Coordinates of C-alpha atoms and ligand atoms in Angstrom, one line a residue:
X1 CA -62.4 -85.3 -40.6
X2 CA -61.7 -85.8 -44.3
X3 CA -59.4 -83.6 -45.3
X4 CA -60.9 -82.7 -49.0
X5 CA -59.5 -80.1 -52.0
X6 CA -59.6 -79.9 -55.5
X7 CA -56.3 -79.1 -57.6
X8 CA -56.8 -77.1 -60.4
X9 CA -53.8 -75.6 -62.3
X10 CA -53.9 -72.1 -64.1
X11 CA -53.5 -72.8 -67.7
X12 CA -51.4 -70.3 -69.7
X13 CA -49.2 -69.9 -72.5
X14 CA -46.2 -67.3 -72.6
X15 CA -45.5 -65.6 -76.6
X16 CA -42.9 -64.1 -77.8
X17 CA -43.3 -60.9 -79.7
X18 CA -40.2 -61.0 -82.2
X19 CA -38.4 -58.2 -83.3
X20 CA -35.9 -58.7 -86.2
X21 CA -33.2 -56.3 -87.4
X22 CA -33.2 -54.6 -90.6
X23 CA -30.4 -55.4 -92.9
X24 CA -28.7 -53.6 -95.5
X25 CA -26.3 -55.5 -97.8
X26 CA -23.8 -54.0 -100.2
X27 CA -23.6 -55.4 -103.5
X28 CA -20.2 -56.1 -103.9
X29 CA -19.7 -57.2 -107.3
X30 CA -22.8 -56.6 -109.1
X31 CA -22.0 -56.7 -112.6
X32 CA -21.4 -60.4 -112.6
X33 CA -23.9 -61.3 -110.0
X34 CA -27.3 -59.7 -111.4
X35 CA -29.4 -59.6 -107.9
X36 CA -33.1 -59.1 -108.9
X37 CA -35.5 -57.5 -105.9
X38 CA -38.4 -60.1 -105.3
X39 CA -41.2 -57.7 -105.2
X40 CA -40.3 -55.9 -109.0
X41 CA -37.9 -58.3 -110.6
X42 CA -35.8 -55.1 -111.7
X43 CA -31.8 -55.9 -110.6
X44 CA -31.1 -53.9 -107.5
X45 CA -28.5 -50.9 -106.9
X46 CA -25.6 -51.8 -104.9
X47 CA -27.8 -51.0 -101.7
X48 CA -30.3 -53.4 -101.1
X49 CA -32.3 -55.2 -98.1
X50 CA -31.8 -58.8 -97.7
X51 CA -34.1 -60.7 -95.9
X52 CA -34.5 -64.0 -95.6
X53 CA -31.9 -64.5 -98.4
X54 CA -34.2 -62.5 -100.6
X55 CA -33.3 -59.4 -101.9
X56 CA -35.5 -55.9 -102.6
X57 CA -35.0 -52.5 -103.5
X58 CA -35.2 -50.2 -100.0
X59 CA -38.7 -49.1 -101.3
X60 CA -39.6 -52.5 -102.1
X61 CA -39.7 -54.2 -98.7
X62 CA -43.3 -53.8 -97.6
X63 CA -45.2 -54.3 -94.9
X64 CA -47.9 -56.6 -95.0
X65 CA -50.6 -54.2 -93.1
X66 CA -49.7 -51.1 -94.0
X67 CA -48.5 -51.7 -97.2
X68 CA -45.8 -48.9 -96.8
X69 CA -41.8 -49.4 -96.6
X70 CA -40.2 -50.9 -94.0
X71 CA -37.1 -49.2 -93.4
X72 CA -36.1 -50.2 -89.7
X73 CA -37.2 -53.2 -87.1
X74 CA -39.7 -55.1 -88.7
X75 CA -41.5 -58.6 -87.7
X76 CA -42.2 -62.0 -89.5
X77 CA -44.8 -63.8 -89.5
X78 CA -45.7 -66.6 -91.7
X79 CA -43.5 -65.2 -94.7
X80 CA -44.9 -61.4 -94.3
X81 CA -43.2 -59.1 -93.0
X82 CA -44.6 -55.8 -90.8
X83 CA -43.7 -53.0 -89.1
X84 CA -43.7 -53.5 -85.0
X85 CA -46.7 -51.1 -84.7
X86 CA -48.1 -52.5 -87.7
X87 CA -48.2 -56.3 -86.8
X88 CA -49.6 -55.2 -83.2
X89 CA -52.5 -53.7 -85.4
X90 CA -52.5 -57.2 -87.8
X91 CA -52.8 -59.1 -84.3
X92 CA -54.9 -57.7 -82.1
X93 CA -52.0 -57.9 -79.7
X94 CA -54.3 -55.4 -77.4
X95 CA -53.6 -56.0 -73.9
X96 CA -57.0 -57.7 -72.8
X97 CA -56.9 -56.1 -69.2
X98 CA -54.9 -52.5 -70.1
X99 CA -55.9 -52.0 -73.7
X100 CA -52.7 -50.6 -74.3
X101 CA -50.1 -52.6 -77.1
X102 CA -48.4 -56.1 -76.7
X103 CA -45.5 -54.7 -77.8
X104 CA -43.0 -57.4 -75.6
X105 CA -43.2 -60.9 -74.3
X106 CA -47.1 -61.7 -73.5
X107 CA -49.3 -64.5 -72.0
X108 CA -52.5 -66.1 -73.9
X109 CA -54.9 -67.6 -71.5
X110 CA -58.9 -68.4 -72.3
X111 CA -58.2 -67.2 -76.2
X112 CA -57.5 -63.6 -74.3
X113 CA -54.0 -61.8 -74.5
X114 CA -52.5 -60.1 -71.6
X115 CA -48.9 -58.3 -70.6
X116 CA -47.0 -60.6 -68.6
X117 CA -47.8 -58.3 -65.7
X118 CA -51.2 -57.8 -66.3
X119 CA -51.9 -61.3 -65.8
X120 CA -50.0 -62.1 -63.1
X121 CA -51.3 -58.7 -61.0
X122 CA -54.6 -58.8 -61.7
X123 CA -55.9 -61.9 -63.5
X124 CA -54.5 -64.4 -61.8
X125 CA -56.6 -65.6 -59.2
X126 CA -54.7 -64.9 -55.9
X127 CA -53.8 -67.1 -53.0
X128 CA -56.2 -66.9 -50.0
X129 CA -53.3 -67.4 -47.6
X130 CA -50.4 -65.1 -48.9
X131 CA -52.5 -63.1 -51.4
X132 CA -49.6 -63.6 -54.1
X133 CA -50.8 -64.6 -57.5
X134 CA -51.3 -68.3 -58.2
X135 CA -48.9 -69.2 -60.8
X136 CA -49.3 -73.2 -61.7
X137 CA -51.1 -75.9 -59.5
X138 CA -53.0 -74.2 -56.5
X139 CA -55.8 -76.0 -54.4
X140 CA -59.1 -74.3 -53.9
X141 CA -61.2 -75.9 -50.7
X142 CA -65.3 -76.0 -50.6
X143 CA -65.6 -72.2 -49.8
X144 CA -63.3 -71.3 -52.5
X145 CA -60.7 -70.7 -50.9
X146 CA -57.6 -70.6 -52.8
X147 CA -54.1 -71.0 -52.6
X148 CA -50.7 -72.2 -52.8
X149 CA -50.0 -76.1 -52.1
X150 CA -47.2 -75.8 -50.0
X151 CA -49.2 -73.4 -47.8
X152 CA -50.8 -77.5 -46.8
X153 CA -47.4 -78.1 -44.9
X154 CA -47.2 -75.0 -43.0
X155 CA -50.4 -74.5 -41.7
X156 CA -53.5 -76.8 -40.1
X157 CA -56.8 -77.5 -41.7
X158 CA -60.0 -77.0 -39.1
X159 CA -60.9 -80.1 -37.6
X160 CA -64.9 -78.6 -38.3
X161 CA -65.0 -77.4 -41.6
X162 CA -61.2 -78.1 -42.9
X163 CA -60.7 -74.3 -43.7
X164 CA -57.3 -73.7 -43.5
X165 CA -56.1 -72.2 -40.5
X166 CA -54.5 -68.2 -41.0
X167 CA -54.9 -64.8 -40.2
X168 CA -56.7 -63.8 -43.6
X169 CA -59.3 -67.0 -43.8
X170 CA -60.5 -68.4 -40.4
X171 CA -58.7 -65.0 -38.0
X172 CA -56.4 -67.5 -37.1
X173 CA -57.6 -70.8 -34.8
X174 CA -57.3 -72.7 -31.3
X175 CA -54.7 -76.0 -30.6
X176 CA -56.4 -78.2 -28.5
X177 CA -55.1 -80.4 -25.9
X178 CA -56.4 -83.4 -27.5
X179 CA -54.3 -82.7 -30.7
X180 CA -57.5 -80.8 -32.6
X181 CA -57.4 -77.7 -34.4
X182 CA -60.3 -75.2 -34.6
X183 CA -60.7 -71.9 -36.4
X184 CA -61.5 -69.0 -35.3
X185 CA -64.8 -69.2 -37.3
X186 CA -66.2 -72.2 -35.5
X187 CA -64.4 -71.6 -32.5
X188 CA -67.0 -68.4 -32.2
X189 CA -69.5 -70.9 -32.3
X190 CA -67.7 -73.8 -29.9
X191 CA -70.0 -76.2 -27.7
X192 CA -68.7 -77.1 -24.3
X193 CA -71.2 -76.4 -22.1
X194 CA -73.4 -79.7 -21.1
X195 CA -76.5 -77.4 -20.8
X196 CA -76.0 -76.1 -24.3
X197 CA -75.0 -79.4 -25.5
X198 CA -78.5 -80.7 -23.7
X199 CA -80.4 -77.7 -25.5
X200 CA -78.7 -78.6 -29.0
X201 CA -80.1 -82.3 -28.2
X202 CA -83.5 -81.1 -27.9
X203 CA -83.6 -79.0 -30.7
X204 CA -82.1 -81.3 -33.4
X205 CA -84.5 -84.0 -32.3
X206 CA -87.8 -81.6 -32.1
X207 CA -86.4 -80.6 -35.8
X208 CA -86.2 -84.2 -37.0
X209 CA -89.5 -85.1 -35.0
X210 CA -91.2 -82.5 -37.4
X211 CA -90.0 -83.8 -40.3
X212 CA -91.4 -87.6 -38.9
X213 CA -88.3 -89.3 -37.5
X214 CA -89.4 -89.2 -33.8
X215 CA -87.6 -90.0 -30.7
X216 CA -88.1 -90.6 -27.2
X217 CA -85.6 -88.0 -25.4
X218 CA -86.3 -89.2 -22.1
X219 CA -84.0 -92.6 -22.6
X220 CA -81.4 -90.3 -24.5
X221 CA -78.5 -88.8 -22.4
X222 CA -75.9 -86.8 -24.9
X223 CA -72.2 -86.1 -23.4
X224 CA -69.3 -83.7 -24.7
X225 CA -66.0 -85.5 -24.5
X226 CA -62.0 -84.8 -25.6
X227 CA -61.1 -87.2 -28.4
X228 CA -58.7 -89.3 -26.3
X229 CA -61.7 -90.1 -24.4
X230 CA -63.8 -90.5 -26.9
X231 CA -61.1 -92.7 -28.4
X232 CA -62.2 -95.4 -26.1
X233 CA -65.7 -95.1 -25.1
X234 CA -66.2 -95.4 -29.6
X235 CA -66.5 -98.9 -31.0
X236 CA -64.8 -98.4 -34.2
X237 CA -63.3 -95.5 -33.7
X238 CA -60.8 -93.6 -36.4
X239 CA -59.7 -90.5 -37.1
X240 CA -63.1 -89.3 -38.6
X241 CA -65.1 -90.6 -35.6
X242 CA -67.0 -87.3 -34.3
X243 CA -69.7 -89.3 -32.2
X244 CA -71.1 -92.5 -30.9
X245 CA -74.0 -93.8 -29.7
X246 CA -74.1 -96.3 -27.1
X247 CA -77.2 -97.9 -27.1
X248 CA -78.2 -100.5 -24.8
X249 CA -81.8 -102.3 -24.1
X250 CA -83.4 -103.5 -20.9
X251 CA -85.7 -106.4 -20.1
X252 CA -88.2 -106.6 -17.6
X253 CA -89.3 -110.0 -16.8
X254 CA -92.6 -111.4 -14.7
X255 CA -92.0 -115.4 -14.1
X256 CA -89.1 -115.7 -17.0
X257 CA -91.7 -113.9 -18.7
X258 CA -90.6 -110.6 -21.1
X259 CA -93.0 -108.0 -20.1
X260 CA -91.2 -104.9 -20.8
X261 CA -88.0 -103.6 -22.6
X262 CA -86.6 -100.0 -22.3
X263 CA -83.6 -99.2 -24.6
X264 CA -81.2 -96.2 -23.1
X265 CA -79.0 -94.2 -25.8
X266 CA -75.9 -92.4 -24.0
X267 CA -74.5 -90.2 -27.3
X268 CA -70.8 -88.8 -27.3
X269 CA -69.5 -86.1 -29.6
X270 CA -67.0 -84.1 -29.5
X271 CA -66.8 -81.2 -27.3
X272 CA -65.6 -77.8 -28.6
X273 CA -66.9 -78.2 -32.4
X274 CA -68.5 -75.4 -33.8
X275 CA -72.6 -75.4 -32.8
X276 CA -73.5 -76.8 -36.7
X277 CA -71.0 -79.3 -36.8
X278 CA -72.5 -80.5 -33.3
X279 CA -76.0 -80.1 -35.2
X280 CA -74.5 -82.0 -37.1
X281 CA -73.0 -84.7 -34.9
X282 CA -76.3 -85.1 -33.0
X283 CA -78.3 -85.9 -35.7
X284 CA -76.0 -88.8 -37.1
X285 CA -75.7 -90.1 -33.7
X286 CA -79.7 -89.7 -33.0
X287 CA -80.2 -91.7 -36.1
X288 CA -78.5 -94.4 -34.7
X289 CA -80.8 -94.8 -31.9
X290 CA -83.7 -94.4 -34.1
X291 CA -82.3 -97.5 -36.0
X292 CA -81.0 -99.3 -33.2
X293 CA -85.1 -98.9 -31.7
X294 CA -87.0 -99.7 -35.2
X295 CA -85.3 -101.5 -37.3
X296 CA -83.3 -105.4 -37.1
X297 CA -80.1 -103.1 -37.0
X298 CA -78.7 -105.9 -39.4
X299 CA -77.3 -103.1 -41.9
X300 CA -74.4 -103.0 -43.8
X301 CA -72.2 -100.4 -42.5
X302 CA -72.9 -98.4 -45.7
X303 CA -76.3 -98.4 -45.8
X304 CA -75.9 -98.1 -41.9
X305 CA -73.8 -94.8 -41.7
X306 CA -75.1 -93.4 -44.9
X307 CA -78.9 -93.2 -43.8
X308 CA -77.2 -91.7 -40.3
X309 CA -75.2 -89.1 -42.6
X310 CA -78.7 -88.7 -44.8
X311 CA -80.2 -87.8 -41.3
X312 CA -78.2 -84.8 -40.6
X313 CA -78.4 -83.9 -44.5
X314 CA -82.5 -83.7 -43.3
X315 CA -81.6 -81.8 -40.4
X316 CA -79.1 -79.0 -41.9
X317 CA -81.9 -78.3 -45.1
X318 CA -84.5 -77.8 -42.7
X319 CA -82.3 -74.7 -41.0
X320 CA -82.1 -72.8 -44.4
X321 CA -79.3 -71.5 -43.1
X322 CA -76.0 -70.6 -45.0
X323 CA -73.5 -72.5 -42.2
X324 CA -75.4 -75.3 -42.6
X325 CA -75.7 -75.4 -46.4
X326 CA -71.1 -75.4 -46.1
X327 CA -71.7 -78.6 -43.6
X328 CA -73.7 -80.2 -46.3
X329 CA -71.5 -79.6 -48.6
X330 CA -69.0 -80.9 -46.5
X331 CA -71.7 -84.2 -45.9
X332 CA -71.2 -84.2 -50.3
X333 CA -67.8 -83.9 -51.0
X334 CA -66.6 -86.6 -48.2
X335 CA -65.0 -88.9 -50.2
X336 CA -65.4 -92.5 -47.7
X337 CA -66.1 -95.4 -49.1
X338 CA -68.3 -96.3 -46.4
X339 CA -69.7 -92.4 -45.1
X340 CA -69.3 -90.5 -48.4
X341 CA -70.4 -92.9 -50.5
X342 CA -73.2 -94.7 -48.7
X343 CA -74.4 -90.9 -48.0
X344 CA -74.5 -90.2 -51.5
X345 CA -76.6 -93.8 -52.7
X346 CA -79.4 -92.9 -49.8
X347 CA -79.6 -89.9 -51.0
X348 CA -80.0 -90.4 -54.5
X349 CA -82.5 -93.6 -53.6
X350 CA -84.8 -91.4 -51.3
X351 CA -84.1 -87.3 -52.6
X352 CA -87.2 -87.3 -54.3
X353 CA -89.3 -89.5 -52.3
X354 CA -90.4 -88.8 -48.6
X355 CA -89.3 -89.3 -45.3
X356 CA -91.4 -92.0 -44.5
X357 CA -90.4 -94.1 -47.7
X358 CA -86.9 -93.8 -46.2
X359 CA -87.7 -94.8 -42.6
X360 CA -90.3 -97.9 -44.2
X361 CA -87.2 -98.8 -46.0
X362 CA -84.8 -99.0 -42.7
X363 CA -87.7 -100.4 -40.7
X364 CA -88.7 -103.4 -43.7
Ligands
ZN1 ZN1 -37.9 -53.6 -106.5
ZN2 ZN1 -46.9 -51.0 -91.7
ZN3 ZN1 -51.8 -54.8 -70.0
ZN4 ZN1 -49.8 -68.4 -50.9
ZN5 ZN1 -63.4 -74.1 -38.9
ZN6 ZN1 -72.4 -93.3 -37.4

């Protein structure tokens, strides 16, 4: 399984709302230093406001919204000056989620202004895992699911649809033996059973047989295994390999003559995966035999496992159904060279045409 998540990082910026103090100098000597205010240009008493190392008369220091004296706190902005309650009016500095003032530190995100509580209790998306706010870099997965990176170290991904394994997303999951890890969510769902596995067989192919790739189920045999056994019955296995088909023909001869082959499939998957990832399974693995029967089988393993992958694609958009429309996703967002990619050039080359232009294509 590819293990697949986008980063995305919360984007905010933290302001300041500055409050200065008022200041009130005494003019000392002021019959040799003549101190004019700024706003009159009249000399001041000896009790003036200095601001800025400009002087003004008490009832000359105004504020820039109100137009009224300042006579207290006041704050700058771009060489005016306001009262606090004044420059929250000037601003807008409205609390985008309260409505009440910004009257101390606040965070601008999306062009909207918040309290620094605000944003971190109730606009900041919260982590899927923990359910504390996301502050920074957070990963969300194909469900949207998100939450903290470091969550990653501490807990396992599904081995079926790479949820991340905890109480709040998946109600916790199953270790098994053969080193897998299964939410509960597919583990509702789990195949073990040959019958079932048998019954899944028949219905994926019937499926695919009305939508024209047809196949003769009496040569095909499907088996659940472990993935330590299916670790050596795979030719090419790795740590994505979910099936195989083992496909093998036989020749009937008359006096050296050829006068009949029969080709068997034996398909492995994996047993234990939830029923639409086995869906799933089957269909990649079917498509294999149907190419291994029909065509030269002289593919490049692109082309090869991407038309298998397009298969299933097939397959789950028949079912119209919403697990199935996640494993497609999941079909979309694999990033292999080899499965991802030669999944996503099939599909783009045959989307819009039929079925039959796609198996004309394999079989030509
Ligand atoms: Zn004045
Ligand atoms: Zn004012
Ligand atoms: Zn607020
Ligand atoms: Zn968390
Ligand atoms: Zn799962
Ligand atoms: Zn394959």
């Amino acid at each position: 399984m590819i293990k697949l998540f986008k980063i995305i990082s919360s984007n905010y910026q933290l302001k300041s709302f500055i409050i200065i103090l008022f200041l009130i100098a005494q003019s000392q000597n002021f019959a040799q230093n003549k101190i004019r205010c700024v706003y009159c240009q009249q000399e001041v008493n000896n009790k003036y406001i200095l601001v800025d190392g400009k002087a003004y008369h008490p009832e000359h220091f105004l504020c820039k919204e109100c137009n009224r004296p300042i006579n207290g706190n006041f704050v700058r902005k771009d060489g005016s000056y306001y009262h606090p309650d004044c420059y929250i009016i000037a601003e807008r500095l409205i609390c985008d989620y309260c409505k009440k003032a910004l009257n101390e530190e606040y965070v601008v995100n999306e062009n909207k202004k918040y309290h620094k509580s605000c944003y971190e209790n109730y606009i900041l998306p919260k982590c899927a895992v923990c359910s504390m706010p996301l502050k920074g870099e957070y990963y969300e997965d194909i469900y949207q699911n998100k939450y903290h990176p470091y969550h990653r170290n501490e807990l396992h991904q599904c081995d079926c649809c790479n949820r991340i394994i905890c109480q709040s997303i998946t109600n916790g999951g199953q270790d098994y033996s053969d080193g897998r890890h299964i939410c509960n969510k597919c583990y509702a769902t789990a195949v073990f059973d040959p019958k079932q596995l048998a019954k899944l067989l028949t219905k994926v192919s019937e499926r695919l047989s009305s939508i024209g790739i047809k196949f003769n189920l009496k040569n095909i045999k499907i088996v659940g295994l472990d993935r330590n056994v299916l670790r050596n019955k795979a030719k090419d296995y790795n740590e994505n390999t979910q099936g195989y088909c083992d496909s093998k023909s036989l020749n009937k001869y008359i006096d050296d003559k050829l006068v009949a082959q029969t080709t068997y499939h034996n398909i492995y998957v994996l047993n234990g995966m939830s029923s639409i990832v086995t869906e799933s399974i089957i269909a990649h693995e079917l498509m294999h035999s149907w190419i291994y029967e029909n065509t030269k089988n002289n593919f490049s393993q692109k082309i090869n496992e991407g038309s298998c992958n397009y298969a299933s694609y097939l397959y789950l958009k028949s079912l119209n159904q919403n697990s199935a429309l996640e494993q497609i996703k999941l079909l979309e967002t694999d990033p292999d060279a080899i499965y991802g990619k030669g999944f996503f050039e099939i599909r783009q080359r045959f989307e819009n045409k039929s079925v039959y232009d796609f198996l004309t294509f394999l079989r030509y």
